[in-house]
Amino acid sequence: MKSLGIDWFIEGTLDFEYKKYVLLDYLQEINRHFDKSRLYPNLSDLVFHYNNLISFKQNKVTLQNAFPQRLTEADIAAVKLTYKKIVEDDSSMQEIEQIITYAMTKMNPAIQTGREIYNFVESRLNIDPIGIMPLLPYDGYFSLRNGKNKTNLLYEYHFTIFEDKNDKYRGIHIQLIDTYEHSLINTPEAIKLNLIRKNKHLPNPAVYYVHSDITFPLEQTLLPVAKRCLVKYISDAA
């Protein structure tokens, strides 16, 4: 996937036409993936850059806050130095404002397209708890079936908790542990009984059957959406 640099809109020569070309080339690649229902990492990368532009517009003093997720200390120092030079030049700042305004105008429709694809995938996804569920279902398994594919993917999952200055967030760590062919014998219920026999450390594990009625790209779309939906489902139910 083609990518933009963290500070693509201020690095190098501040030329609107050149930055426009760089941006449109990037968005063309993003939209090619969206046309094939490939969401990740394209959507998250696009949202990251859009939020960076918003942060830069709203906070032109503290550059570290404008780029909180990816910058190293060396990056921060370099960006601050670049910014110091820019802020002293009114014409440069005007050029940047023009670039940012144009970029946000072009990025927004692409983000909306990505969100529409996400919502569609989510609407075709079902999550069914299997058997009796434990009181704290934050460790367990889920079986994933992609459309009419007979091969199911069996994952072990573990919830993680992380927090920032404002709130706590739940994430999920997964590991593929097996595959099996869906049949009258190999049902999610039978798979749960087999997991209980094999793994004594979870005598009554939480097991979910996650399935879509349409086939989607697995790694780029179905699995990332399934993980997010499972986190929401378990958080709401717990």
JSON list of C-alpha atoms in Angstrom, two decimals:
[
{"chain": "A", "resi": 1, "resn": "MET", "atom": "CA", "xyz": [0.00, 0.00, 0.00]},
{"chain": "A", "resi": 2, "resn": "LYS", "atom": "CA", "xyz": [1.24, 3.48, -0.85]},
{"chain": "A", "resi": 3, "resn": "SER", "atom": "CA", "xyz": [1.59, 5.58, 2.27]},
{"chain": "A", "resi": 4, "resn": "LEU", "atom": "CA", "xyz": [1.98, 9.18, 3.27]},
{"chain": "A", "resi": 5, "resn": "GLY", "atom": "CA", "xyz": [4.72, 10.38, 5.58]},
{"chain": "A", "resi": 6, "resn": "ILE", "atom": "CA", "xyz": [3.64, 11.53, 9.02]},
{"chain": "A", "resi": 7, "resn": "ASP", "atom": "CA", "xyz": [4.32, 15.17, 8.17]},
{"chain": "A", "resi": 8, "resn": "TRP", "atom": "CA", "xyz": [3.82, 14.87, 4.42]},
{"chain": "A", "resi": 9, "resn": "PHE", "atom": "CA", "xyz": [1.99, 18.21, 4.17]},
{"chain": "A", "resi": 10, "resn": "ILE", "atom": "CA", "xyz": [4.87, 20.26, 5.64]},
{"chain": "A", "resi": 11, "resn": "GLU", "atom": "CA", "xyz": [7.96, 18.28, 4.66]},
{"chain": "A", "resi": 12, "resn": "GLY", "atom": "CA", "xyz": [10.08, 19.23, 1.66]},
{"chain": "A", "resi": 13, "resn": "THR", "atom": "CA", "xyz": [9.00, 21.91, -0.74]},
{"chain": "A", "resi": 14, "resn": "LEU", "atom": "CA", "xyz": [5.74, 23.59, 0.19]},
{"chain": "A", "resi": 15, "resn": "ASP", "atom": "CA", "xyz": [4.15, 23.50, -3.22]},
{"chain": "A", "resi": 16, "resn": "PHE", "atom": "CA", "xyz": [0.38, 23.09, -3.36]},
{"chain": "A", "resi": 17, "resn": "GLU", "atom": "CA", "xyz": [0.31, 21.43, -6.80]},
{"chain": "A", "resi": 18, "resn": "TYR", "atom": "CA", "xyz": [2.97, 18.89, -5.81]},
{"chain": "A", "resi": 19, "resn": "LYS", "atom": "CA", "xyz": [1.26, 18.07, -2.49]},
{"chain": "A", "resi": 20, "resn": "LYS", "atom": "CA", "xyz": [-2.02, 17.74, -4.36]},
{"chain": "A", "resi": 21, "resn": "TYR", "atom": "CA", "xyz": [-0.40, 15.17, -6.68]},
{"chain": "A", "resi": 22, "resn": "VAL", "atom": "CA", "xyz": [1.03, 13.20, -3.72]},
{"chain": "A", "resi": 23, "resn": "LEU", "atom": "CA", "xyz": [-2.33, 13.19, -1.96]},
{"chain": "A", "resi": 24, "resn": "LEU", "atom": "CA", "xyz": [-4.38, 12.17, -5.00]},
{"chain": "A", "resi": 25, "resn": "ASP", "atom": "CA", "xyz": [-1.94, 9.35, -5.78]},
{"chain": "A", "resi": 26, "resn": "TYR", "atom": "CA", "xyz": [-2.37, 8.09, -2.20]},
{"chain": "A", "resi": 27, "resn": "LEU", "atom": "CA", "xyz": [-6.17, 8.38, -2.31]},
{"chain": "A", "resi": 28, "resn": "GLN", "atom": "CA", "xyz": [-6.31, 6.60, -5.66]},
{"chain": "A", "resi": 29, "resn": "GLU", "atom": "CA", "xyz": [-4.55, 3.63, -4.05]},
{"chain": "A", "resi": 30, "resn": "ILE", "atom": "CA", "xyz": [-6.88, 3.76, -1.04]},
{"chain": "A", "resi": 31, "resn": "ASN", "atom": "CA", "xyz": [-9.96, 3.76, -3.27]},
{"chain": "A", "resi": 32, "resn": "ARG", "atom": "CA", "xyz": [-8.62, 0.84, -5.31]},
{"chain": "A", "resi": 33, "resn": "HIS", "atom": "CA", "xyz": [-8.56, -1.21, -2.13]},
{"chain": "A", "resi": 34, "resn": "PHE", "atom": "CA", "xyz": [-12.01, 0.01, -1.07]},
{"chain": "A", "resi": 35, "resn": "ASP", "atom": "CA", "xyz": [-13.40, -1.00, -4.48]},
{"chain": "A", "resi": 36, "resn": "LYS", "atom": "CA", "xyz": [-12.38, -4.57, -3.57]},
{"chain": "A", "resi": 37, "resn": "SER", "atom": "CA", "xyz": [-13.78, -4.24, -0.03]},
{"chain": "A", "resi": 38, "resn": "ARG", "atom": "CA", "xyz": [-10.30, -4.23, 1.47]},
{"chain": "A", "resi": 39, "resn": "LEU", "atom": "CA", "xyz": [-10.62, -2.07, 4.56]},
{"chain": "A", "resi": 40, "resn": "TYR", "atom": "CA", "xyz": [-7.44, -2.50, 6.58]},
{"chain": "A", "resi": 41, "resn": "PRO", "atom": "CA", "xyz": [-4.93, -1.07, 7.04]},
{"chain": "A", "resi": 42, "resn": "ASN", "atom": "CA", "xyz": [-6.24, 1.45, 4.51]},
{"chain": "A", "resi": 43, "resn": "LEU", "atom": "CA", "xyz": [-9.11, 2.90, 6.55]},
{"chain": "A", "resi": 44, "resn": "SER", "atom": "CA", "xyz": [-7.16, 3.23, 9.79]},
{"chain": "A", "resi": 45, "resn": "ASP", "atom": "CA", "xyz": [-4.23, 4.83, 7.95]},
{"chain": "A", "resi": 46, "resn": "LEU", "atom": "CA", "xyz": [-6.53, 7.31, 6.23]},
{"chain": "A", "resi": 47, "resn": "VAL", "atom": "CA", "xyz": [-8.26, 8.24, 9.50]},
{"chain": "A", "resi": 48, "resn": "PHE", "atom": "CA", "xyz": [-4.85, 8.68, 11.15]},
{"chain": "A", "resi": 49, "resn": "HIS", "atom": "CA", "xyz": [-3.75, 11.22, 8.55]},
{"chain": "A", "resi": 50, "resn": "TYR", "atom": "CA", "xyz": [-7.11, 13.03, 8.62]},
{"chain": "A", "resi": 51, "resn": "ASN", "atom": "CA", "xyz": [-6.93, 13.37, 12.41]},
{"chain": "A", "resi": 52, "resn": "ASN", "atom": "CA", "xyz": [-3.35, 14.65, 12.14]},
{"chain": "A", "resi": 53, "resn": "LEU", "atom": "CA", "xyz": [-4.52, 17.43, 9.83]},
{"chain": "A", "resi": 54, "resn": "ILE", "atom": "CA", "xyz": [-7.26, 18.38, 12.27]},
{"chain": "A", "resi": 55, "resn": "SER", "atom": "CA", "xyz": [-4.79, 18.38, 15.16]},
{"chain": "A", "resi": 56, "resn": "PHE", "atom": "CA", "xyz": [-2.35, 20.53, 13.23]},
{"chain": "A", "resi": 57, "resn": "LYS", "atom": "CA", "xyz": [-5.05, 23.08, 12.41]},
{"chain": "A", "resi": 58, "resn": "GLN", "atom": "CA", "xyz": [-6.31, 23.19, 15.98]},
{"chain": "A", "resi": 59, "resn": "ASN", "atom": "CA", "xyz": [-2.98, 23.13, 17.74]},
{"chain": "A", "resi": 60, "resn": "LYS", "atom": "CA", "xyz": [-0.13, 24.81, 15.95]},
{"chain": "A", "resi": 61, "resn": "VAL", "atom": "CA", "xyz": [1.94, 25.25, 19.08]},
{"chain": "A", "resi": 62, "resn": "THR", "atom": "CA", "xyz": [2.39, 21.76, 20.52]},
{"chain": "A", "resi": 63, "resn": "LEU", "atom": "CA", "xyz": [3.51, 19.57, 17.65]},
{"chain": "A", "resi": 64, "resn": "GLN", "atom": "CA", "xyz": [3.92, 16.52, 19.84]},
{"chain": "A", "resi": 65, "resn": "ASN", "atom": "CA", "xyz": [0.20, 16.52, 20.55]},
{"chain": "A", "resi": 66, "resn": "ALA", "atom": "CA", "xyz": [-0.51, 16.83, 16.85]},
{"chain": "A", "resi": 67, "resn": "PHE", "atom": "CA", "xyz": [1.25, 13.53, 16.16]},
{"chain": "A", "resi": 68, "resn": "PRO", "atom": "CA", "xyz": [0.77, 11.39, 19.27]},
{"chain": "A", "resi": 69, "resn": "GLN", "atom": "CA", "xyz": [0.79, 7.89, 17.85]},
{"chain": "A", "resi": 70, "resn": "ARG", "atom": "CA", "xyz": [3.83, 7.42, 15.65]},
{"chain": "A", "resi": 71, "resn": "LEU", "atom": "CA", "xyz": [6.51, 9.98, 16.39]},
{"chain": "A", "resi": 72, "resn": "THR", "atom": "CA", "xyz": [9.78, 9.13, 18.07]},
{"chain": "A", "resi": 73, "resn": "GLU", "atom": "CA", "xyz": [11.68, 11.79, 20.01]},
{"chain": "A", "resi": 74, "resn": "ALA", "atom": "CA", "xyz": [13.87, 12.36, 16.96]},
{"chain": "A", "resi": 75, "resn": "ASP", "atom": "CA", "xyz": [10.77, 12.81, 14.79]},
{"chain": "A", "resi": 76, "resn": "ILE", "atom": "CA", "xyz": [9.29, 15.29, 17.25]},
{"chain": "A", "resi": 77, "resn": "ALA", "atom": "CA", "xyz": [12.48, 17.36, 17.28]},
{"chain": "A", "resi": 78, "resn": "ALA", "atom": "CA", "xyz": [12.63, 17.38, 13.48]},
{"chain": "A", "resi": 79, "resn": "VAL", "atom": "CA", "xyz": [9.00, 18.38, 13.09]},
{"chain": "A", "resi": 80, "resn": "LYS", "atom": "CA", "xyz": [9.31, 21.13, 15.71]},
{"chain": "A", "resi": 81, "resn": "LEU", "atom": "CA", "xyz": [12.34, 22.51, 13.90]},
{"chain": "A", "resi": 82, "resn": "THR", "atom": "CA", "xyz": [10.47, 22.46, 10.59]},
{"chain": "A", "resi": 83, "resn": "TYR", "atom": "CA", "xyz": [7.48, 24.09, 12.20]},
{"chain": "A", "resi": 84, "resn": "LYS", "atom": "CA", "xyz": [9.59, 26.85, 13.75]},
{"chain": "A", "resi": 85, "resn": "LYS", "atom": "CA", "xyz": [10.87, 27.78, 10.31]},
{"chain": "A", "resi": 86, "resn": "ILE", "atom": "CA", "xyz": [7.38, 27.64, 8.83]},
{"chain": "A", "resi": 87, "resn": "VAL", "atom": "CA", "xyz": [5.63, 29.66, 11.52]},
{"chain": "A", "resi": 88, "resn": "GLU", "atom": "CA", "xyz": [7.98, 32.55, 10.88]},
{"chain": "A", "resi": 89, "resn": "ASP", "atom": "CA", "xyz": [7.00, 32.63, 7.23]},
{"chain": "A", "resi": 90, "resn": "ASP", "atom": "CA", "xyz": [3.43, 33.82, 6.59]},
{"chain": "A", "resi": 91, "resn": "SER", "atom": "CA", "xyz": [3.44, 32.73, 2.95]},
{"chain": "A", "resi": 92, "resn": "SER", "atom": "CA", "xyz": [4.48, 29.20, 3.94]},
{"chain": "A", "resi": 93, "resn": "MET", "atom": "CA", "xyz": [1.73, 28.99, 6.52]},
{"chain": "A", "resi": 94, "resn": "GLN", "atom": "CA", "xyz": [-0.82, 30.13, 3.96]},
{"chain": "A", "resi": 95, "resn": "GLU", "atom": "CA", "xyz": [0.39, 27.41, 1.59]},
{"chain": "A", "resi": 96, "resn": "ILE", "atom": "CA", "xyz": [0.05, 24.81, 4.36]},
{"chain": "A", "resi": 97, "resn": "GLU", "atom": "CA", "xyz": [-3.45, 25.98, 5.19]},
{"chain": "A", "resi": 98, "resn": "GLN", "atom": "CA", "xyz": [-4.39, 25.59, 1.53]},
{"chain": "A", "resi": 99, "resn": "ILE", "atom": "CA", "xyz": [-2.89, 22.09, 1.43]},
{"chain": "A", "resi": 100, "resn": "ILE", "atom": "CA", "xyz": [-4.66, 21.04, 4.64]},
{"chain": "A", "resi": 101, "resn": "THR", "atom": "CA", "xyz": [-8.04, 22.40, 3.54]},
{"chain": "A", "resi": 102, "resn": "TYR", "atom": "CA", "xyz": [-7.77, 20.65, 0.17]},
{"chain": "A", "resi": 103, "resn": "ALA", "atom": "CA", "xyz": [-6.56, 17.38, 1.75]},
{"chain": "A", "resi": 104, "resn": "MET", "atom": "CA", "xyz": [-9.38, 17.26, 4.27]},
{"chain": "A", "resi": 105, "resn": "THR", "atom": "CA", "xyz": [-11.93, 17.94, 1.55]},
{"chain": "A", "resi": 106, "resn": "LYS", "atom": "CA", "xyz": [-10.58, 15.00, -0.49]},
{"chain": "A", "resi": 107, "resn": "MET", "atom": "CA", "xyz": [-10.01, 12.62, 2.42]},
{"chain": "A", "resi": 108, "resn": "ASN", "atom": "CA", "xyz": [-13.47, 12.99, 3.92]},
{"chain": "A", "resi": 109, "resn": "PRO", "atom": "CA", "xyz": [-15.40, 11.25, 1.07]},
{"chain": "A", "resi": 110, "resn": "ALA", "atom": "CA", "xyz": [-12.89, 8.37, 1.12]},
{"chain": "A", "resi": 111, "resn": "ILE", "atom": "CA", "xyz": [-13.34, 7.98, 4.88]},
{"chain": "A", "resi": 112, "resn": "GLN", "atom": "CA", "xyz": [-17.11, 7.94, 4.42]},
{"chain": "A", "resi": 113, "resn": "THR", "atom": "CA", "xyz": [-16.75, 5.22, 1.78]},
{"chain": "A", "resi": 114, "resn": "GLY", "atom": "CA", "xyz": [-14.60, 3.17, 4.15]},
{"chain": "A", "resi": 115, "resn": "ARG", "atom": "CA", "xyz": [-17.14, 3.57, 6.95]},
{"chain": "A", "resi": 116, "resn": "GLU", "atom": "CA", "xyz": [-19.98, 2.52, 4.66]},
{"chain": "A", "resi": 117, "resn": "ILE", "atom": "CA", "xyz": [-18.05, -0.64, 3.75]},
{"chain": "A", "resi": 118, "resn": "TYR", "atom": "CA", "xyz": [-17.35, -1.28, 7.44]},
{"chain": "A", "resi": 119, "resn": "ASN", "atom": "CA", "xyz": [-21.03, -0.84, 8.33]},
{"chain": "A", "resi": 120, "resn": "PHE", "atom": "CA", "xyz": [-22.05, -3.17, 5.51]},
{"chain": "A", "resi": 121, "resn": "VAL", "atom": "CA", "xyz": [-19.61, -5.88, 6.63]},
{"chain": "A", "resi": 122, "resn": "GLU", "atom": "CA", "xyz": [-20.80, -5.46, 10.22]},
{"chain": "A", "resi": 123, "resn": "SER", "atom": "CA", "xyz": [-24.42, -5.84, 9.10]},
{"chain": "A", "resi": 124, "resn": "ARG", "atom": "CA", "xyz": [-23.59, -9.20, 7.46]},
{"chain": "A", "resi": 125, "resn": "LEU", "atom": "CA", "xyz": [-21.81, -10.49, 10.56]},
{"chain": "A", "resi": 126, "resn": "ASN", "atom": "CA", "xyz": [-23.43, -12.62, 13.26]},
{"chain": "A", "resi": 127, "resn": "ILE", "atom": "CA", "xyz": [-22.01, -13.50, 16.68]},
{"chain": "A", "resi": 128, "resn": "ASP", "atom": "CA", "xyz": [-23.49, -16.46, 18.54]},
{"chain": "A", "resi": 129, "resn": "PRO", "atom": "CA", "xyz": [-22.35, -17.50, 22.03]},
{"chain": "A", "resi": 130, "resn": "ILE", "atom": "CA", "xyz": [-21.92, -21.27, 22.30]},
{"chain": "A", "resi": 131, "resn": "GLY", "atom": "CA", "xyz": [-23.24, -23.08, 25.38]},
{"chain": "A", "resi": 132, "resn": "ILE", "atom": "CA", "xyz": [-23.06, -21.74, 28.92]},
{"chain": "A", "resi": 133, "resn": "MET", "atom": "CA", "xyz": [-20.94, -18.61, 29.14]},
{"chain": "A", "resi": 134, "resn": "PRO", "atom": "CA", "xyz": [-18.61, -17.78, 32.03]},
{"chain": "A", "resi": 135, "resn": "LEU", "atom": "CA", "xyz": [-19.24, -14.69, 34.16]},
{"chain": "A", "resi": 136, "resn": "LEU", "atom": "CA", "xyz": [-16.06, -13.05, 32.85]},
{"chain": "A", "resi": 137, "resn": "PRO", "atom": "CA", "xyz": [-15.76, -13.88, 29.15]},
{"chain": "A", "resi": 138, "resn": "TYR", "atom": "CA", "xyz": [-12.52, -11.96, 28.61]},
{"chain": "A", "resi": 139, "resn": "ASP", "atom": "CA", "xyz": [-10.50, -15.05, 27.66]},
{"chain": "A", "resi": 140, "resn": "GLY", "atom": "CA", "xyz": [-11.77, -17.70, 25.31]},
{"chain": "A", "resi": 141, "resn": "TYR", "atom": "CA", "xyz": [-12.15, -18.76, 21.70]},
{"chain": "A", "resi": 142, "resn": "PHE", "atom": "CA", "xyz": [-14.06, -17.83, 18.61]},
{"chain": "A", "resi": 143, "resn": "SER", "atom": "CA", "xyz": [-14.71, -19.71, 15.41]},
{"chain": "A", "resi": 144, "resn": "LEU", "atom": "CA", "xyz": [-14.80, -17.60, 12.25]},
{"chain": "A", "resi": 145, "resn": "ARG", "atom": "CA", "xyz": [-16.59, -18.63, 9.08]},
{"chain": "A", "resi": 146, "resn": "ASN", "atom": "CA", "xyz": [-16.23, -16.49, 5.96]},
{"chain": "A", "resi": 147, "resn": "GLY", "atom": "CA", "xyz": [-19.42, -16.65, 3.93]},
{"chain": "A", "resi": 148, "resn": "LYS", "atom": "CA", "xyz": [-20.11, -20.13, 2.54]},
{"chain": "A", "resi": 149, "resn": "ASN", "atom": "CA", "xyz": [-16.54, -21.34, 3.02]},
{"chain": "A", "resi": 150, "resn": "LYS", "atom": "CA", "xyz": [-16.56, -24.71, 4.75]},
{"chain": "A", "resi": 151, "resn": "THR", "atom": "CA", "xyz": [-13.23, -24.12, 6.44]},
{"chain": "A", "resi": 152, "resn": "ASN", "atom": "CA", "xyz": [-13.66, -22.44, 9.81]},
{"chain": "A", "resi": 153, "resn": "LEU", "atom": "CA", "xyz": [-10.80, -20.65, 11.54]},
{"chain": "A", "resi": 154, "resn": "LEU", "atom": "CA", "xyz": [-10.46, -21.20, 15.28]},
{"chain": "A", "resi": 155, "resn": "TYR", "atom": "CA", "xyz": [-8.85, -18.42, 17.32]},
{"chain": "A", "resi": 156, "resn": "GLU", "atom": "CA", "xyz": [-7.95, -18.06, 20.97]},
{"chain": "A", "resi": 157, "resn": "TYR", "atom": "CA", "xyz": [-8.54, -14.53, 22.24]},
{"chain": "A", "resi": 158, "resn": "HIS", "atom": "CA", "xyz": [-7.49, -12.49, 25.24]},
{"chain": "A", "resi": 159, "resn": "PHE", "atom": "CA", "xyz": [-8.84, -9.06, 26.19]},
{"chain": "A", "resi": 160, "resn": "THR", "atom": "CA", "xyz": [-6.38, -6.30, 26.98]},
{"chain": "A", "resi": 161, "resn": "ILE", "atom": "CA", "xyz": [-7.06, -3.08, 28.83]},
{"chain": "A", "resi": 162, "resn": "PHE", "atom": "CA", "xyz": [-5.25, 0.13, 27.97]},
{"chain": "A", "resi": 163, "resn": "GLU", "atom": "CA", "xyz": [-5.97, 3.69, 28.93]},
{"chain": "A", "resi": 164, "resn": "ASP", "atom": "CA", "xyz": [-5.09, 7.25, 28.09]},
{"chain": "A", "resi": 165, "resn": "LYS", "atom": "CA", "xyz": [-5.56, 10.37, 30.18]},
{"chain": "A", "resi": 166, "resn": "ASN", "atom": "CA", "xyz": [-9.29, 10.44, 29.49]},
{"chain": "A", "resi": 167, "resn": "ASP", "atom": "CA", "xyz": [-10.61, 6.88, 29.39]},
{"chain": "A", "resi": 168, "resn": "LYS", "atom": "CA", "xyz": [-10.01, 3.15, 29.43]},
{"chain": "A", "resi": 169, "resn": "TYR", "atom": "CA", "xyz": [-10.22, 1.06, 26.28]},
{"chain": "A", "resi": 170, "resn": "ARG", "atom": "CA", "xyz": [-10.56, -2.64, 25.63]},
{"chain": "A", "resi": 171, "resn": "GLY", "atom": "CA", "xyz": [-8.55, -4.33, 22.94]},
{"chain": "A", "resi": 172, "resn": "ILE", "atom": "CA", "xyz": [-8.24, -7.95, 21.87]},
{"chain": "A", "resi": 173, "resn": "HIS", "atom": "CA", "xyz": [-5.26, -10.16, 21.17]},
{"chain": "A", "resi": 174, "resn": "ILE", "atom": "CA", "xyz": [-5.92, -13.22, 19.04]},
{"chain": "A", "resi": 175, "resn": "GLN", "atom": "CA", "xyz": [-3.99, -16.27, 17.91]},
{"chain": "A", "resi": 176, "resn": "LEU", "atom": "CA", "xyz": [-5.02, -18.78, 15.24]},
{"chain": "A", "resi": 177, "resn": "ILE", "atom": "CA", "xyz": [-4.90, -22.22, 16.88]},
{"chain": "A", "resi": 178, "resn": "ASP", "atom": "CA", "xyz": [-6.71, -24.51, 14.43]},
{"chain": "A", "resi": 179, "resn": "THR", "atom": "CA", "xyz": [-8.93, -24.89, 11.38]},
{"chain": "A", "resi": 180, "resn": "TYR", "atom": "CA", "xyz": [-11.76, -27.33, 10.81]},
{"chain": "A", "resi": 181, "resn": "GLU", "atom": "CA", "xyz": [-14.25, -28.21, 8.13]},
{"chain": "A", "resi": 182, "resn": "HIS", "atom": "CA", "xyz": [-17.82, -27.23, 8.94]},
{"chain": "A", "resi": 183, "resn": "SER", "atom": "CA", "xyz": [-20.11, -30.30, 8.87]},
{"chain": "A", "resi": 184, "resn": "LEU", "atom": "CA", "xyz": [-22.94, -32.00, 10.72]},
{"chain": "A", "resi": 185, "resn": "ILE", "atom": "CA", "xyz": [-20.33, -33.44, 13.08]},
{"chain": "A", "resi": 186, "resn": "ASN", "atom": "CA", "xyz": [-17.95, -30.50, 13.32]},
{"chain": "A", "resi": 187, "resn": "THR", "atom": "CA", "xyz": [-20.31, -27.95, 14.74]},
{"chain": "A", "resi": 188, "resn": "PRO", "atom": "CA", "xyz": [-19.33, -25.02, 16.98]},
{"chain": "A", "resi": 189, "resn": "GLU", "atom": "CA", "xyz": [-20.86, -26.94, 19.92]},
{"chain": "A", "resi": 190, "resn": "ALA", "atom": "CA", "xyz": [-18.71, -29.98, 19.19]},
{"chain": "A", "resi": 191, "resn": "ILE", "atom": "CA", "xyz": [-15.64, -27.78, 18.84]},
{"chain": "A", "resi": 192, "resn": "LYS", "atom": "CA", "xyz": [-16.32, -26.26, 22.27]},
{"chain": "A", "resi": 193, "resn": "LEU", "atom": "CA", "xyz": [-16.47, -29.71, 23.89]},
{"chain": "A", "resi": 194, "resn": "ASN", "atom": "CA", "xyz": [-13.18, -30.60, 22.21]},
{"chain": "A", "resi": 195, "resn": "LEU", "atom": "CA", "xyz": [-11.57, -27.38, 23.47]},
{"chain": "A", "resi": 196, "resn": "ILE", "atom": "CA", "xyz": [-12.68, -28.15, 27.04]},
{"chain": "A", "resi": 197, "resn": "ARG", "atom": "CA", "xyz": [-11.16, -31.62, 26.82]},
{"chain": "A", "resi": 198, "resn": "LYS", "atom": "CA", "xyz": [-7.86, -30.32, 25.43]},
{"chain": "A", "resi": 199, "resn": "ASN", "atom": "CA", "xyz": [-7.38, -27.18, 27.49]},
{"chain": "A", "resi": 200, "resn": "LYS", "atom": "CA", "xyz": [-7.89, -27.78, 31.20]},
{"chain": "A", "resi": 201, "resn": "HIS", "atom": "CA", "xyz": [-6.88, -24.22, 32.12]},
{"chain": "A", "resi": 202, "resn": "LEU", "atom": "CA", "xyz": [-10.25, -23.00, 30.82]},
{"chain": "A", "resi": 203, "resn": "PRO", "atom": "CA", "xyz": [-12.84, -25.49, 32.19]},
{"chain": "A", "resi": 204, "resn": "ASN", "atom": "CA", "xyz": [-15.74, -23.43, 30.87]},
{"chain": "A", "resi": 205, "resn": "PRO", "atom": "CA", "xyz": [-14.31, -21.16, 28.18]},
{"chain": "A", "resi": 206, "resn": "ALA", "atom": "CA", "xyz": [-16.24, -18.45, 26.43]},
{"chain": "A", "resi": 207, "resn": "VAL", "atom": "CA", "xyz": [-16.73, -19.64, 22.85]},
{"chain": "A", "resi": 208, "resn": "TYR", "atom": "CA", "xyz": [-18.32, -17.63, 20.08]},
{"chain": "A", "resi": 209, "resn": "TYR", "atom": "CA", "xyz": [-19.32, -18.57, 16.56]},
{"chain": "A", "resi": 210, "resn": "VAL", "atom": "CA", "xyz": [-18.70, -15.56, 14.31]},
{"chain": "A", "resi": 211, "resn": "HIS", "atom": "CA", "xyz": [-19.95, -15.90, 10.75]},
{"chain": "A", "resi": 212, "resn": "SER", "atom": "CA", "xyz": [-20.84, -13.78, 7.74]},
{"chain": "A", "resi": 213, "resn": "ASP", "atom": "CA", "xyz": [-23.31, -14.65, 5.02]},
{"chain": "A", "resi": 214, "resn": "ILE", "atom": "CA", "xyz": [-21.10, -13.05, 2.36]},
{"chain": "A", "resi": 215, "resn": "THR", "atom": "CA", "xyz": [-17.45, -13.83, 1.65]},
{"chain": "A", "resi": 216, "resn": "PHE", "atom": "CA", "xyz": [-15.08, -10.91, 2.29]},
{"chain": "A", "resi": 217, "resn": "PRO", "atom": "CA", "xyz": [-11.30, -10.51, 2.08]},
{"chain": "A", "resi": 218, "resn": "LEU", "atom": "CA", "xyz": [-10.23, -12.26, 5.28]},
{"chain": "A", "resi": 219, "resn": "GLU", "atom": "CA", "xyz": [-7.16, -10.42, 6.56]},
{"chain": "A", "resi": 220, "resn": "GLN", "atom": "CA", "xyz": [-8.02, -6.98, 5.19]},
{"chain": "A", "resi": 221, "resn": "THR", "atom": "CA", "xyz": [-11.71, -6.90, 6.08]},
{"chain": "A", "resi": 222, "resn": "LEU", "atom": "CA", "xyz": [-13.54, -9.74, 7.78]},
{"chain": "A", "resi": 223, "resn": "LEU", "atom": "CA", "xyz": [-11.08, -10.52, 10.57]},
{"chain": "A", "resi": 224, "resn": "PRO", "atom": "CA", "xyz": [-10.47, -6.89, 11.64]},
{"chain": "A", "resi": 225, "resn": "VAL", "atom": "CA", "xyz": [-14.20, -6.13, 11.63]},
{"chain": "A", "resi": 226, "resn": "ALA", "atom": "CA", "xyz": [-14.96, -9.39, 13.47]},
{"chain": "A", "resi": 227, "resn": "LYS", "atom": "CA", "xyz": [-12.44, -8.50, 16.18]},
{"chain": "A", "resi": 228, "resn": "ARG", "atom": "CA", "xyz": [-13.95, -5.06, 16.72]},
{"chain": "A", "resi": 229, "resn": "CYS", "atom": "CA", "xyz": [-17.49, -6.43, 16.76]},
{"chain": "A", "resi": 230, "resn": "LEU", "atom": "CA", "xyz": [-16.52, -9.17, 19.20]},
{"chain": "A", "resi": 231, "resn": "VAL", "atom": "CA", "xyz": [-14.95, -6.65, 21.58]},
{"chain": "A", "resi": 232, "resn": "LYS", "atom": "CA", "xyz": [-18.14, -4.58, 21.48]},
{"chain": "A", "resi": 233, "resn": "TYR", "atom": "CA", "xyz": [-20.37, -7.64, 21.87]},
{"chain": "A", "resi": 234, "resn": "ILE", "atom": "CA", "xyz": [-18.49, -9.02, 24.87]},
{"chain": "A", "resi": 235, "resn": "SER", "atom": "CA", "xyz": [-18.14, -5.58, 26.50]},
{"chain": "A", "resi": 236, "resn": "ASP", "atom": "CA", "xyz": [-21.88, -4.95, 26.19]},
{"chain": "A", "resi": 237, "resn": "ALA", "atom": "CA", "xyz": [-22.79, -8.42, 27.47]},
{"chain": "A", "resi": 238, "resn": "ALA", "atom": "CA", "xyz": [-20.33, -8.54, 30.40]}
]
